[in-house]
Structure formats: structure tokens, C-alpha cells
PDB file of C-alpha atoms in Angstrom:
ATOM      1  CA  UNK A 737       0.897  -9.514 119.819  1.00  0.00           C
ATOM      2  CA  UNK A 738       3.272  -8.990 116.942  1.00  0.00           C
ATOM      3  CA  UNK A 739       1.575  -8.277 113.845  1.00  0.00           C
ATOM      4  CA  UNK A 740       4.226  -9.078 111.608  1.00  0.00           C
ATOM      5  CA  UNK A 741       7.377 -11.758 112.905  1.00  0.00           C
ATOM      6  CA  UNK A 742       8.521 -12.247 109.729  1.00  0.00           C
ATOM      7  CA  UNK A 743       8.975  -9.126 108.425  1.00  0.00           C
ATOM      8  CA  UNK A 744      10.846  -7.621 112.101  1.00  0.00           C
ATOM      9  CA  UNK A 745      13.168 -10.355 111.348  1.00  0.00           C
ATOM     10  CA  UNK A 746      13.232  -9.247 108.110  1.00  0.00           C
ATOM     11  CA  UNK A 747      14.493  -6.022 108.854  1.00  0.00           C
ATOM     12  CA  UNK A 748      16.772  -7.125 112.070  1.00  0.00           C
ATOM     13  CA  UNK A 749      18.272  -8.793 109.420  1.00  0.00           C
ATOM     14  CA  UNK A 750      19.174  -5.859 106.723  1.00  0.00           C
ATOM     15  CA  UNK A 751      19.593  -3.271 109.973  1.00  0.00           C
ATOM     16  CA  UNK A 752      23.287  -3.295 109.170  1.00  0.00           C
ATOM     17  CA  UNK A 753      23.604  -3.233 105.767  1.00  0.00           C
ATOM     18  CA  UNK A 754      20.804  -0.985 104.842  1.00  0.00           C
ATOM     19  CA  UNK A 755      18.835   1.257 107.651  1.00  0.00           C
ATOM     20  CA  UNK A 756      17.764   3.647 105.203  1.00  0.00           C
ATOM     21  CA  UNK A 757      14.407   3.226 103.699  1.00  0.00           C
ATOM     22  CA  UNK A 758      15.503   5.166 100.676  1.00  0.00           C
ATOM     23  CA  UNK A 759      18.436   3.012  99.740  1.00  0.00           C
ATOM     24  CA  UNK A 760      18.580   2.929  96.006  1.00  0.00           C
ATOM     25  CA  UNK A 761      19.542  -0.790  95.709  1.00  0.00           C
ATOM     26  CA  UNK A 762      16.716  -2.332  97.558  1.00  0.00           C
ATOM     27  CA  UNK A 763      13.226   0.027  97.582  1.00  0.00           C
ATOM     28  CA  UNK A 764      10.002  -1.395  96.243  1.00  0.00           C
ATOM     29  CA  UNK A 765      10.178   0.351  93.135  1.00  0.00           C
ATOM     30  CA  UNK A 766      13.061  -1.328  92.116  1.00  0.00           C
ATOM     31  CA  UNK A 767      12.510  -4.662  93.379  1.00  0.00           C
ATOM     32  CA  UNK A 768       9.296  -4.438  91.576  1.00  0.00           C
ATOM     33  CA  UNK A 769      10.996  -3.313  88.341  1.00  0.00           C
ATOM     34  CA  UNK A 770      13.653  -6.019  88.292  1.00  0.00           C
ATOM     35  CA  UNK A 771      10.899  -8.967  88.741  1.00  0.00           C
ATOM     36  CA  UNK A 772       8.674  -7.211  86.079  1.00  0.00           C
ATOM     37  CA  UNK A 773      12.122  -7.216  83.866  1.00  0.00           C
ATOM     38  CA  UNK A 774      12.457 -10.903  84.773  1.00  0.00           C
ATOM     39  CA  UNK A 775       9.208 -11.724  83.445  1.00  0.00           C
ATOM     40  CA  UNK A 776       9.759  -9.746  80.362  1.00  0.00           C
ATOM     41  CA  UNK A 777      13.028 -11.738  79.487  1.00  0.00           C
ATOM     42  CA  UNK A 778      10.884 -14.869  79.543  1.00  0.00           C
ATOM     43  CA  UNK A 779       8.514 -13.832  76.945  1.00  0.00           C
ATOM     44  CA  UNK A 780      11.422 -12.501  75.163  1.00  0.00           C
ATOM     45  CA  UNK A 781      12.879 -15.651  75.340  1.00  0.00           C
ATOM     46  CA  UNK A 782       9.665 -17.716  73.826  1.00  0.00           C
ATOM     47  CA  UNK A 783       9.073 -15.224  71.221  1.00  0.00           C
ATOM     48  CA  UNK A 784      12.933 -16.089  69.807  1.00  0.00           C
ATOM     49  CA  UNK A 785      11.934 -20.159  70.787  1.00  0.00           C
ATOM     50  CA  UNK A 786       8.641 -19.509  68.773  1.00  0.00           C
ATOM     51  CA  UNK A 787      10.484 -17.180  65.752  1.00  0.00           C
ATOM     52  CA  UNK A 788      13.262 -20.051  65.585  1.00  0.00           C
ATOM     53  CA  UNK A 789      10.481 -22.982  65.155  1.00  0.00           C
ATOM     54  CA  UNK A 790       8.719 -20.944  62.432  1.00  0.00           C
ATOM     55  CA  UNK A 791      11.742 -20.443  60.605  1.00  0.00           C
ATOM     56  CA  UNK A 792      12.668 -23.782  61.049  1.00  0.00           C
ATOM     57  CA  UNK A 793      16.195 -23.251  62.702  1.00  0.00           C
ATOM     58  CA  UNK A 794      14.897 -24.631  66.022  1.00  0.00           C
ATOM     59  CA  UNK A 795      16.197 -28.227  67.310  1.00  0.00           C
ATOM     60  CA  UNK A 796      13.078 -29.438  68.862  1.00  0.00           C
ATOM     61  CA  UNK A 797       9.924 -28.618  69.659  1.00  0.00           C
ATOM     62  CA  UNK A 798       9.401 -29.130  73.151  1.00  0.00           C
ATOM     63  CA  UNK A 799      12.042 -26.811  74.157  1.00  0.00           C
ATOM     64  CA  UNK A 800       9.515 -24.074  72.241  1.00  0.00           C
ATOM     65  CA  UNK A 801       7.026 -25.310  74.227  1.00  0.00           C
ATOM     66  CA  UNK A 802       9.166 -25.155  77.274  1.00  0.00           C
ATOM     67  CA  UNK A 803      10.092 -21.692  77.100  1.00  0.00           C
ATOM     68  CA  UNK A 804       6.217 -20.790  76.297  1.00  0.00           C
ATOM     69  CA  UNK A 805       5.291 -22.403  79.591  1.00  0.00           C
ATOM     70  CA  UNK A 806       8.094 -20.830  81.624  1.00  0.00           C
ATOM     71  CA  UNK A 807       6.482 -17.278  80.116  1.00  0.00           C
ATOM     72  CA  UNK A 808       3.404 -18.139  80.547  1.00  0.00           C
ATOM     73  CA  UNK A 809       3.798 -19.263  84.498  1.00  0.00           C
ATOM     74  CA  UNK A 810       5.976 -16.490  85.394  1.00  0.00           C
ATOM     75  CA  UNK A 811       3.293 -14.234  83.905  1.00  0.00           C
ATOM     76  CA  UNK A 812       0.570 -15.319  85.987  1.00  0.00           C
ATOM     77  CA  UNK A 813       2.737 -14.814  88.758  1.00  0.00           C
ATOM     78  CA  UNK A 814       3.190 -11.317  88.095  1.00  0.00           C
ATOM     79  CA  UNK A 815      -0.674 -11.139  87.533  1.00  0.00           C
ATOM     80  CA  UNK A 816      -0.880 -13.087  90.801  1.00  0.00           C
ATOM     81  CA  UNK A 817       1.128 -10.192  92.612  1.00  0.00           C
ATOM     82  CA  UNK A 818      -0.591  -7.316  90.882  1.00  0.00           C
ATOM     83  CA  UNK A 819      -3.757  -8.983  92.197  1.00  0.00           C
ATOM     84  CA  UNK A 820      -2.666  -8.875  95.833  1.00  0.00           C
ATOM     85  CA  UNK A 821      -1.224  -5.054  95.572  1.00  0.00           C
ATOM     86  CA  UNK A 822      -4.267  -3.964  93.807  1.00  0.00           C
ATOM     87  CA  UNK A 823      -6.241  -5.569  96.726  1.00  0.00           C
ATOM     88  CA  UNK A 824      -4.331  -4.119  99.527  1.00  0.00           C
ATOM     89  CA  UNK A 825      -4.481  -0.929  97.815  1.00  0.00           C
ATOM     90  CA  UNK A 826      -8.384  -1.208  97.691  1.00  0.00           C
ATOM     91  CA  UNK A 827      -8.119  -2.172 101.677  1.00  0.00           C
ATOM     92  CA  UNK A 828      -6.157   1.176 102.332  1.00  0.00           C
ATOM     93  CA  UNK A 829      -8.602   3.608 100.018  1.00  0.00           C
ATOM     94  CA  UNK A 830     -11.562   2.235 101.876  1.00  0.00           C
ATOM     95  CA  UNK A 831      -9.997   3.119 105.440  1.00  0.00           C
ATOM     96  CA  UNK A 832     -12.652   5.877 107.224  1.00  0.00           C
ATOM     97  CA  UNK A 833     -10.682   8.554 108.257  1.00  0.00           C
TER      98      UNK A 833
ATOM     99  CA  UNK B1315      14.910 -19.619  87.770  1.00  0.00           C
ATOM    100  CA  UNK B1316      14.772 -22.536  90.088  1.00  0.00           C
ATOM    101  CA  UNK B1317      11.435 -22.611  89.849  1.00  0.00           C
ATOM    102  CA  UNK B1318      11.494 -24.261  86.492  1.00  0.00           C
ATOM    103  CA  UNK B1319      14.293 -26.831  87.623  1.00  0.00           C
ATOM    104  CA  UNK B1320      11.638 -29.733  87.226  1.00  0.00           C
ATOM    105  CA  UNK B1321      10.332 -28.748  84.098  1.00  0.00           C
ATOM    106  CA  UNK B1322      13.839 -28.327  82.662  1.00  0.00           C
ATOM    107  CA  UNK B1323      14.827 -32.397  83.553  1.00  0.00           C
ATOM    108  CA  UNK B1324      11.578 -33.560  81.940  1.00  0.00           C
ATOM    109  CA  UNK B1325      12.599 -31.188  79.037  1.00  0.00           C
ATOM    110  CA  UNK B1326      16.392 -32.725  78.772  1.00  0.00           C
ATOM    111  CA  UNK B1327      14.202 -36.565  79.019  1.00  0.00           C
ATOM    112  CA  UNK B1328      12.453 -35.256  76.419  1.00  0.00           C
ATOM    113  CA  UNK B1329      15.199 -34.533  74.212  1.00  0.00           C
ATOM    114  CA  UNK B1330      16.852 -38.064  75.249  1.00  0.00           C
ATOM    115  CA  UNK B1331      13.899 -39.918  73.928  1.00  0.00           C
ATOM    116  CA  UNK B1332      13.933 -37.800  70.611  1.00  0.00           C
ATOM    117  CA  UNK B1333      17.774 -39.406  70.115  1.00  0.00           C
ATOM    118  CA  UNK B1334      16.609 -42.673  71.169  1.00  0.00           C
ATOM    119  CA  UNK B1335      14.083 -42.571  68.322  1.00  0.00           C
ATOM    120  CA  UNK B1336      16.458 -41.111  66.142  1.00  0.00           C
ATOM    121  CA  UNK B1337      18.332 -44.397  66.562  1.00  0.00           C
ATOM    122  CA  UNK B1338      15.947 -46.712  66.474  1.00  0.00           C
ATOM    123  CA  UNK B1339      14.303 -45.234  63.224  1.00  0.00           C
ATOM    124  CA  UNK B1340      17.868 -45.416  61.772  1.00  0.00           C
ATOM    125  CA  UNK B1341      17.882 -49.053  62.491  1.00  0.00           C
ATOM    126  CA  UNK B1342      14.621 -49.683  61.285  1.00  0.00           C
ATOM    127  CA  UNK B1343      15.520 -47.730  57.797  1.00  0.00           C
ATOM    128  CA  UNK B1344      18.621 -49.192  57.651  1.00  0.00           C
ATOM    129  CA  UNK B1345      17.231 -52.823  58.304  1.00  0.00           C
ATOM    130  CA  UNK B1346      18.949 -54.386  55.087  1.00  0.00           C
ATOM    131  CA  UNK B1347      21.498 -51.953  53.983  1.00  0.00           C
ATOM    132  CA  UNK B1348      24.624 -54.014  53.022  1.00  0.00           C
ATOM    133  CA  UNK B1349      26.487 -51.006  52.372  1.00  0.00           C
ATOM    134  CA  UNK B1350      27.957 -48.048  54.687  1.00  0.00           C
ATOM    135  CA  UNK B1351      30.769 -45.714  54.351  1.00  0.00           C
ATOM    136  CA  UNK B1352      33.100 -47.748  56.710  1.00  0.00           C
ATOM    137  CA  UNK B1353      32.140 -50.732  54.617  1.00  0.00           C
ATOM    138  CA  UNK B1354      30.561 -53.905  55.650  1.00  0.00           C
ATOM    139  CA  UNK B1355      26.478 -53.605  56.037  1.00  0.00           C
ATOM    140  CA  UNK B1356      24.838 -51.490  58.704  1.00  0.00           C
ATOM    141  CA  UNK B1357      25.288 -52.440  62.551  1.00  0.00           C
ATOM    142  CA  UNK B1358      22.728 -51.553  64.867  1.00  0.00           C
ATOM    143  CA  UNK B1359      23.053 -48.147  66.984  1.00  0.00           C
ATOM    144  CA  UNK B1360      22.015 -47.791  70.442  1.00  0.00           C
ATOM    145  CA  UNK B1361      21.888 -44.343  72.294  1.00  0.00           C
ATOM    146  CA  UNK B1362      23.679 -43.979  75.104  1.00  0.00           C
ATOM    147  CA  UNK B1363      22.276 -41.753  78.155  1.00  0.00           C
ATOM    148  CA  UNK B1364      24.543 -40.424  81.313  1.00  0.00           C
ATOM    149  CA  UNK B1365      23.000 -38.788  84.771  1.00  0.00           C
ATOM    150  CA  UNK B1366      23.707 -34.885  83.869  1.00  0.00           C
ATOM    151  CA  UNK B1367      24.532 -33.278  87.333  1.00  0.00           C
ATOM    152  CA  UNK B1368      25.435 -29.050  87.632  1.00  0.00           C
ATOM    153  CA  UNK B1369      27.271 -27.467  90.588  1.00  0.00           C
ATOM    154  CA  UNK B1370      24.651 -25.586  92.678  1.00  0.00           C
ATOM    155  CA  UNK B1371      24.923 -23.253  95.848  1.00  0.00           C
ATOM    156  CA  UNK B1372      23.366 -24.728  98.679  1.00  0.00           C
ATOM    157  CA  UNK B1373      21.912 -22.153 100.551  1.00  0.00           C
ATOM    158  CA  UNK B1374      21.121 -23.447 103.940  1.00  0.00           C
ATOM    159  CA  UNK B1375      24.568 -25.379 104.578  1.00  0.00           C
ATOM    160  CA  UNK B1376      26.332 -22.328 102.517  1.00  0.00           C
ATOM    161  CA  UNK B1377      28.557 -24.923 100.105  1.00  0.00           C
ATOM    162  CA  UNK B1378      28.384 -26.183  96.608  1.00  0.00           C
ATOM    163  CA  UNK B1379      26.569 -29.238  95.606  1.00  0.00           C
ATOM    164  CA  UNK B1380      25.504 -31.677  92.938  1.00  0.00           C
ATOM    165  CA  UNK B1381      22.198 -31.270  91.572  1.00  0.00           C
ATOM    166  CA  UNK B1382      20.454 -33.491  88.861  1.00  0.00           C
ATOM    167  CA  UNK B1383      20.181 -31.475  85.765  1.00  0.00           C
ATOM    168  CA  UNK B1384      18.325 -34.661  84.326  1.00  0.00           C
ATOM    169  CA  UNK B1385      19.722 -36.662  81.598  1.00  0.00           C
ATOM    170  CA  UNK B1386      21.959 -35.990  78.353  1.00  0.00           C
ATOM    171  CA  UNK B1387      23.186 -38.233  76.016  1.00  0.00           C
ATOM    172  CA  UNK B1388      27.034 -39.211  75.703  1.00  0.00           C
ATOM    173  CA  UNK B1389      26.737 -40.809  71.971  1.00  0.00           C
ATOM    174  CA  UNK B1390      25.536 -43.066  69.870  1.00  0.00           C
ATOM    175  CA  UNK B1391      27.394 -46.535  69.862  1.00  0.00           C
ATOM    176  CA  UNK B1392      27.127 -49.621  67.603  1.00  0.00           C
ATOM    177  CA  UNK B1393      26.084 -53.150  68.316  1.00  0.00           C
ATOM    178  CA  UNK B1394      29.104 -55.109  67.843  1.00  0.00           C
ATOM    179  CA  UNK B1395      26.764 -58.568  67.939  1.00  0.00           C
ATOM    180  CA  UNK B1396      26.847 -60.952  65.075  1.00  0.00           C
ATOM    181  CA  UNK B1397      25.529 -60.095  61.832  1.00  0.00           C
ATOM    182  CA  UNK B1398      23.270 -61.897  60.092  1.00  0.00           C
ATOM    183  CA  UNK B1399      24.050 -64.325  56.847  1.00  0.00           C
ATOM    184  CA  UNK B1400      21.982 -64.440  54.483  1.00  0.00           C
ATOM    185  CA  UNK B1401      21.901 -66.806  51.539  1.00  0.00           C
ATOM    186  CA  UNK B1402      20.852 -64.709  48.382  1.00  0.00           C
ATOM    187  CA  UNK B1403      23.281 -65.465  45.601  1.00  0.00           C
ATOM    188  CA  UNK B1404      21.617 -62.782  42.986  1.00  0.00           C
ATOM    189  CA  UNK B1405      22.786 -60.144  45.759  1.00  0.00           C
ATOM    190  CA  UNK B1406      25.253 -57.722  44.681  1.00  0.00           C
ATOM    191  CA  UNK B1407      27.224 -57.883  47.981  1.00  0.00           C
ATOM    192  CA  UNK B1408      27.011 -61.716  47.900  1.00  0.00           C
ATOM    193  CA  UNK B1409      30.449 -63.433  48.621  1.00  0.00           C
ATOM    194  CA  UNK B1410      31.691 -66.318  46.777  1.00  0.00           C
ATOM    195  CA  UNK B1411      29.419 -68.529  48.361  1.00  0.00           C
ATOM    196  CA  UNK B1412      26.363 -67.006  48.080  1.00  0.00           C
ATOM    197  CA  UNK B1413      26.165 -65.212  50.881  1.00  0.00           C
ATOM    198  CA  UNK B1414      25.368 -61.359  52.054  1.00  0.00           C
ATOM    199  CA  UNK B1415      26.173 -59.961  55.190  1.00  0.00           C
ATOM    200  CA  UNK B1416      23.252 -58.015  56.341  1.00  0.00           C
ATOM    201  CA  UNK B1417      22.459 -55.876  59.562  1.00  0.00           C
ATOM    202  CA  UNK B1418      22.216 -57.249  62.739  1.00  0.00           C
ATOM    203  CA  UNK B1419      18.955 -55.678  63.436  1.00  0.00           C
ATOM    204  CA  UNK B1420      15.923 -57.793  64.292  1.00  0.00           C
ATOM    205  CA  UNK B1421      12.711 -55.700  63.334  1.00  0.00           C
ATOM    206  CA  UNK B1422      10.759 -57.111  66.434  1.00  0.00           C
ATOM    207  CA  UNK B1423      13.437 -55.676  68.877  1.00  0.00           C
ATOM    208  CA  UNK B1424      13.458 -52.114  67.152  1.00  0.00           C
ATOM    209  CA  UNK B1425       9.469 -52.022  67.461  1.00  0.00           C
ATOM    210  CA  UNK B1426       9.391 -53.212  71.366  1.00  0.00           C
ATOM    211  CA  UNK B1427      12.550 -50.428  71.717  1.00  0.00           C
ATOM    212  CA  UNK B1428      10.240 -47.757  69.787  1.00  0.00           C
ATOM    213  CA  UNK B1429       7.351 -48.712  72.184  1.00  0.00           C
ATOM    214  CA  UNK B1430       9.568 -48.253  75.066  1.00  0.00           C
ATOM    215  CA  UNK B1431      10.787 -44.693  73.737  1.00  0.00           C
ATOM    216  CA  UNK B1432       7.192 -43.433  72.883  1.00  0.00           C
ATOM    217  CA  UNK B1433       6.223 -44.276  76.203  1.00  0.00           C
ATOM    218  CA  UNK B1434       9.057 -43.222  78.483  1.00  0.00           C
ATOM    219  CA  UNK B1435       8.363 -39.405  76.018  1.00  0.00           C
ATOM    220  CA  UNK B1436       4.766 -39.413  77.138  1.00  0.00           C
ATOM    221  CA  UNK B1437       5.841 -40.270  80.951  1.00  0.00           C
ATOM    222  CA  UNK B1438       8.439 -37.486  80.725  1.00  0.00           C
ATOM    223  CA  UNK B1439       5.412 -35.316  79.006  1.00  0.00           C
ATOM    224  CA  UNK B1440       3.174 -36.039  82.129  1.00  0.00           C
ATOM    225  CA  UNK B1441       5.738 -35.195  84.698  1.00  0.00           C
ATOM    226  CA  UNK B1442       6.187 -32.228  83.297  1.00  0.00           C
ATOM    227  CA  UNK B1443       2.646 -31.391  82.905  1.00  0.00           C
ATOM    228  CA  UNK B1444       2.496 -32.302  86.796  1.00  0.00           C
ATOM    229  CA  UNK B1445       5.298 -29.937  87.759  1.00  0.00           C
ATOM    230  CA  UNK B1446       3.245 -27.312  85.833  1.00  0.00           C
ATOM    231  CA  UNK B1447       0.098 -27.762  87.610  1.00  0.00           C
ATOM    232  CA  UNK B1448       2.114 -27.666  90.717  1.00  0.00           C
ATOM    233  CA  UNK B1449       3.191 -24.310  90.051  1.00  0.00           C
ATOM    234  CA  UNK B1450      -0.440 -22.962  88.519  1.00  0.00           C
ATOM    235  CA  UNK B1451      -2.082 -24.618  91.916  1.00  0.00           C
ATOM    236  CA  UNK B1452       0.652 -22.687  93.982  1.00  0.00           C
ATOM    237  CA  UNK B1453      -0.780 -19.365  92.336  1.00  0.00           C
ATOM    238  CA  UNK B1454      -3.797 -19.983  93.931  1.00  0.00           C
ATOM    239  CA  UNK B1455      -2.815 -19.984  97.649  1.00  0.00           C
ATOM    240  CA  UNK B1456      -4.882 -16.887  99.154  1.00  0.00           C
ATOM    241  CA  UNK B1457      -7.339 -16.772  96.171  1.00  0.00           C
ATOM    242  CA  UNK B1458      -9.922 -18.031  97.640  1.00  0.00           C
TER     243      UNK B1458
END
């Protein structure tokens, strides 16, 4: 039984463009820090929404809200995904050896 | 992010209703004003909304394609109906007869249009609030 379909297509897939495990563009590290920069925009982004209301230059209100939202999701997301790495990690330090 | 496509088109019907009530409070301040800078009294505005669409890469079939980006408004126009005569001939703005122009707004309509506006806002409020609770209930797949 295959484990894992998905991923073995996954990697037929990418077998011509990137073979190598260690291929700057694409390892987890960097995946990982581009989503975690994604999220960070976001909040940037409401924090401005949120400066622009208090100061009173902002056009409307929900659009504050909006953007507040948007962080807010895309945050518990992240938290969503640190959850599940966390866990797995767990999974792997209790393995008997 | 795509993921916030929904939430964005309640956002731009939110912003569509604000302009709607812009107009309609304009009508209901302006109700008698005899006087504007074009001259002639105050005509009644109506807001005028167009479908906003946005080029988008379609994946799956590998072309572009029209999405809805929800609504924006293309401009405020005026009422060109009748306008109403009034005899009043203390006025200021009363022609030789005694009469003033004055707006053709009827109070009654502006209420039932700011009734209408309030409520499309709140439906465009709960849509949103539904795409929103679509996402958070999507966070919890494999919590449990």
C-alpha cells in the first residue's frame, strides 16, 4: 500500500525541475519563511488600516475592519500549521528506538 | 490572497451602500433647497452601480478569465423628473406668479430608498460574516 499518493505525485511532478532536496528555491525553510512573511504583511497592512482610521485619513471603516479580519484569519492559519508541526514533531520524539 | 476573494465583494457592496446613503442623505438635506451652483433648486441624485469584473488566470483550463470583483459605482446622476411648484409668494426664489421651484424629492421615497440601503449593508455585513466563518470552520478540519 502506498503511504503517501499525493505526495509521489508530488515529487514525479518537480523530478525535472528540481531533484535536489537542497535546492535553495523550494526547501521547507524557505517555504515556511515566505508564508510566515505573508502573514506578517497582513498585520502590517491592518496596523496602517487601523493608524489611518485613528488619524482620521481613512475612507471607510469597513475596509479597517476588512484588513483586521484578513490578519486575523491568516494568523490562525499560521497557528493552525504550527499546531500540526508541533504535533508531528511530538509523534517523532516519542518514537522507541 | 484568493482566499479573501469573498470577503473583498461584500467589502466593495459595502462601500456601494455607503454612496447610496451618501445620496440619499443628500436628497433628504437638500429636500427644499431652491438654490444650487448650476442654478435652479436641487434635483434628486441617484447612485449608479456597475458589475466590477478583473482578469484572472484560470488555472485548470490554463487561460485568462473574468471574475466578479463585486460591485463599484460609475457616478452619481440626477433625476431629470419634474420638479415640484410650489405656491409661496413670500419666497425669495418665487417667480412672478408666486411660485418657487423646489426639488423633486418626495421624502417618503428617500426613507423607503434609505431602508433599502440599510438593509442591503447589513445583508452584505452577513455574507461576509458567513465567508468568515467559512474560513475559521475550515481551520478546524483535523482538530478534533
Amino acid at each position: 500500500m502506498k503511504i503517501n499518493p499525493a505526495m509521489e505525485a508530488f515529487l514525479a511532478q518537480n523530478q525535472g525541475t528540481n531533484t535536489n532536496n537542497n535546492d535553495v528555491k523550494n526547501n521547507f525553510g524557505n517555504i515556511l519563511k515566505d508564508e510566515i512573511n505573508k502573514v506578517n504583511e497582513l498585520q502590517v497592512r491592518s496596523d496602517e488600516a487601523n493608524q489611518q482610521l485613528i488619524a482620521g485619513e481613512s475612507e471607510d471603516m469597513h475596509s479597517v475592519l476588512l484588513a483586521t479580519e484578513e490578519a486575523r484569519l491568516a494568523l490562525e492559519m499560521a497557528v493552525q500549521i504550527r499546531n500540526k508541526l508541533i504535533e508531528s514533531y511530538q509523534e517523532i520524539n516519542r518514537m522507541q528506538l | 490572497m484568493k482566499a479573501f476573494q469573498t470577503m473583498r465583494i461584500s467589502s466593495s457592496g459595502l462601500s456601494a451602500e455607503r454612496l447610496r446613503m451618501d445620496t440619499i442623505s443628500s436628497n433628504i438635506a437638500n429636500a427644499t433647497t431652491t438654490r444650487t451652483e448650476e442654478g435652479g433648486p436641487y434635483r434628486r441624485k441617484i447612485a449608479v452601480f456597475q458589475e466590477s469584473l478583473k482578469n484572472e488566470m484560470n488555472i485548470k483550463f490554463n487561460k485568462m478569465q473574468r471574475v466578479s470583483n463585486g460591485v463599484r459605482a460609475v457616478g452619481v446622476i440626477e433625476d431629470d423628473s419634474e420638479l415640484q411648484r410650489v405656491f409661496d409668494p413670500n419666497h425669495p426664489d418665487a417667480n412672478e406668479e408666486g411660485y418657487v421651484l423646489m426639488p423633486n424629492i418626495n421624502i417618503l421615497n428617500e426613507m423607503v430608498d434609505m431602508i433599502a440601503a440599510t438593509r442591503a449593508y447589513e445583508a452584505n455585513v452577513t455574507a461576509m460574516n458567513a465567508s468568515k466563518s467559512m474560513l475559521l470552520k475550515t481551520l478546524e478540519i483535523g482538530k478534533g
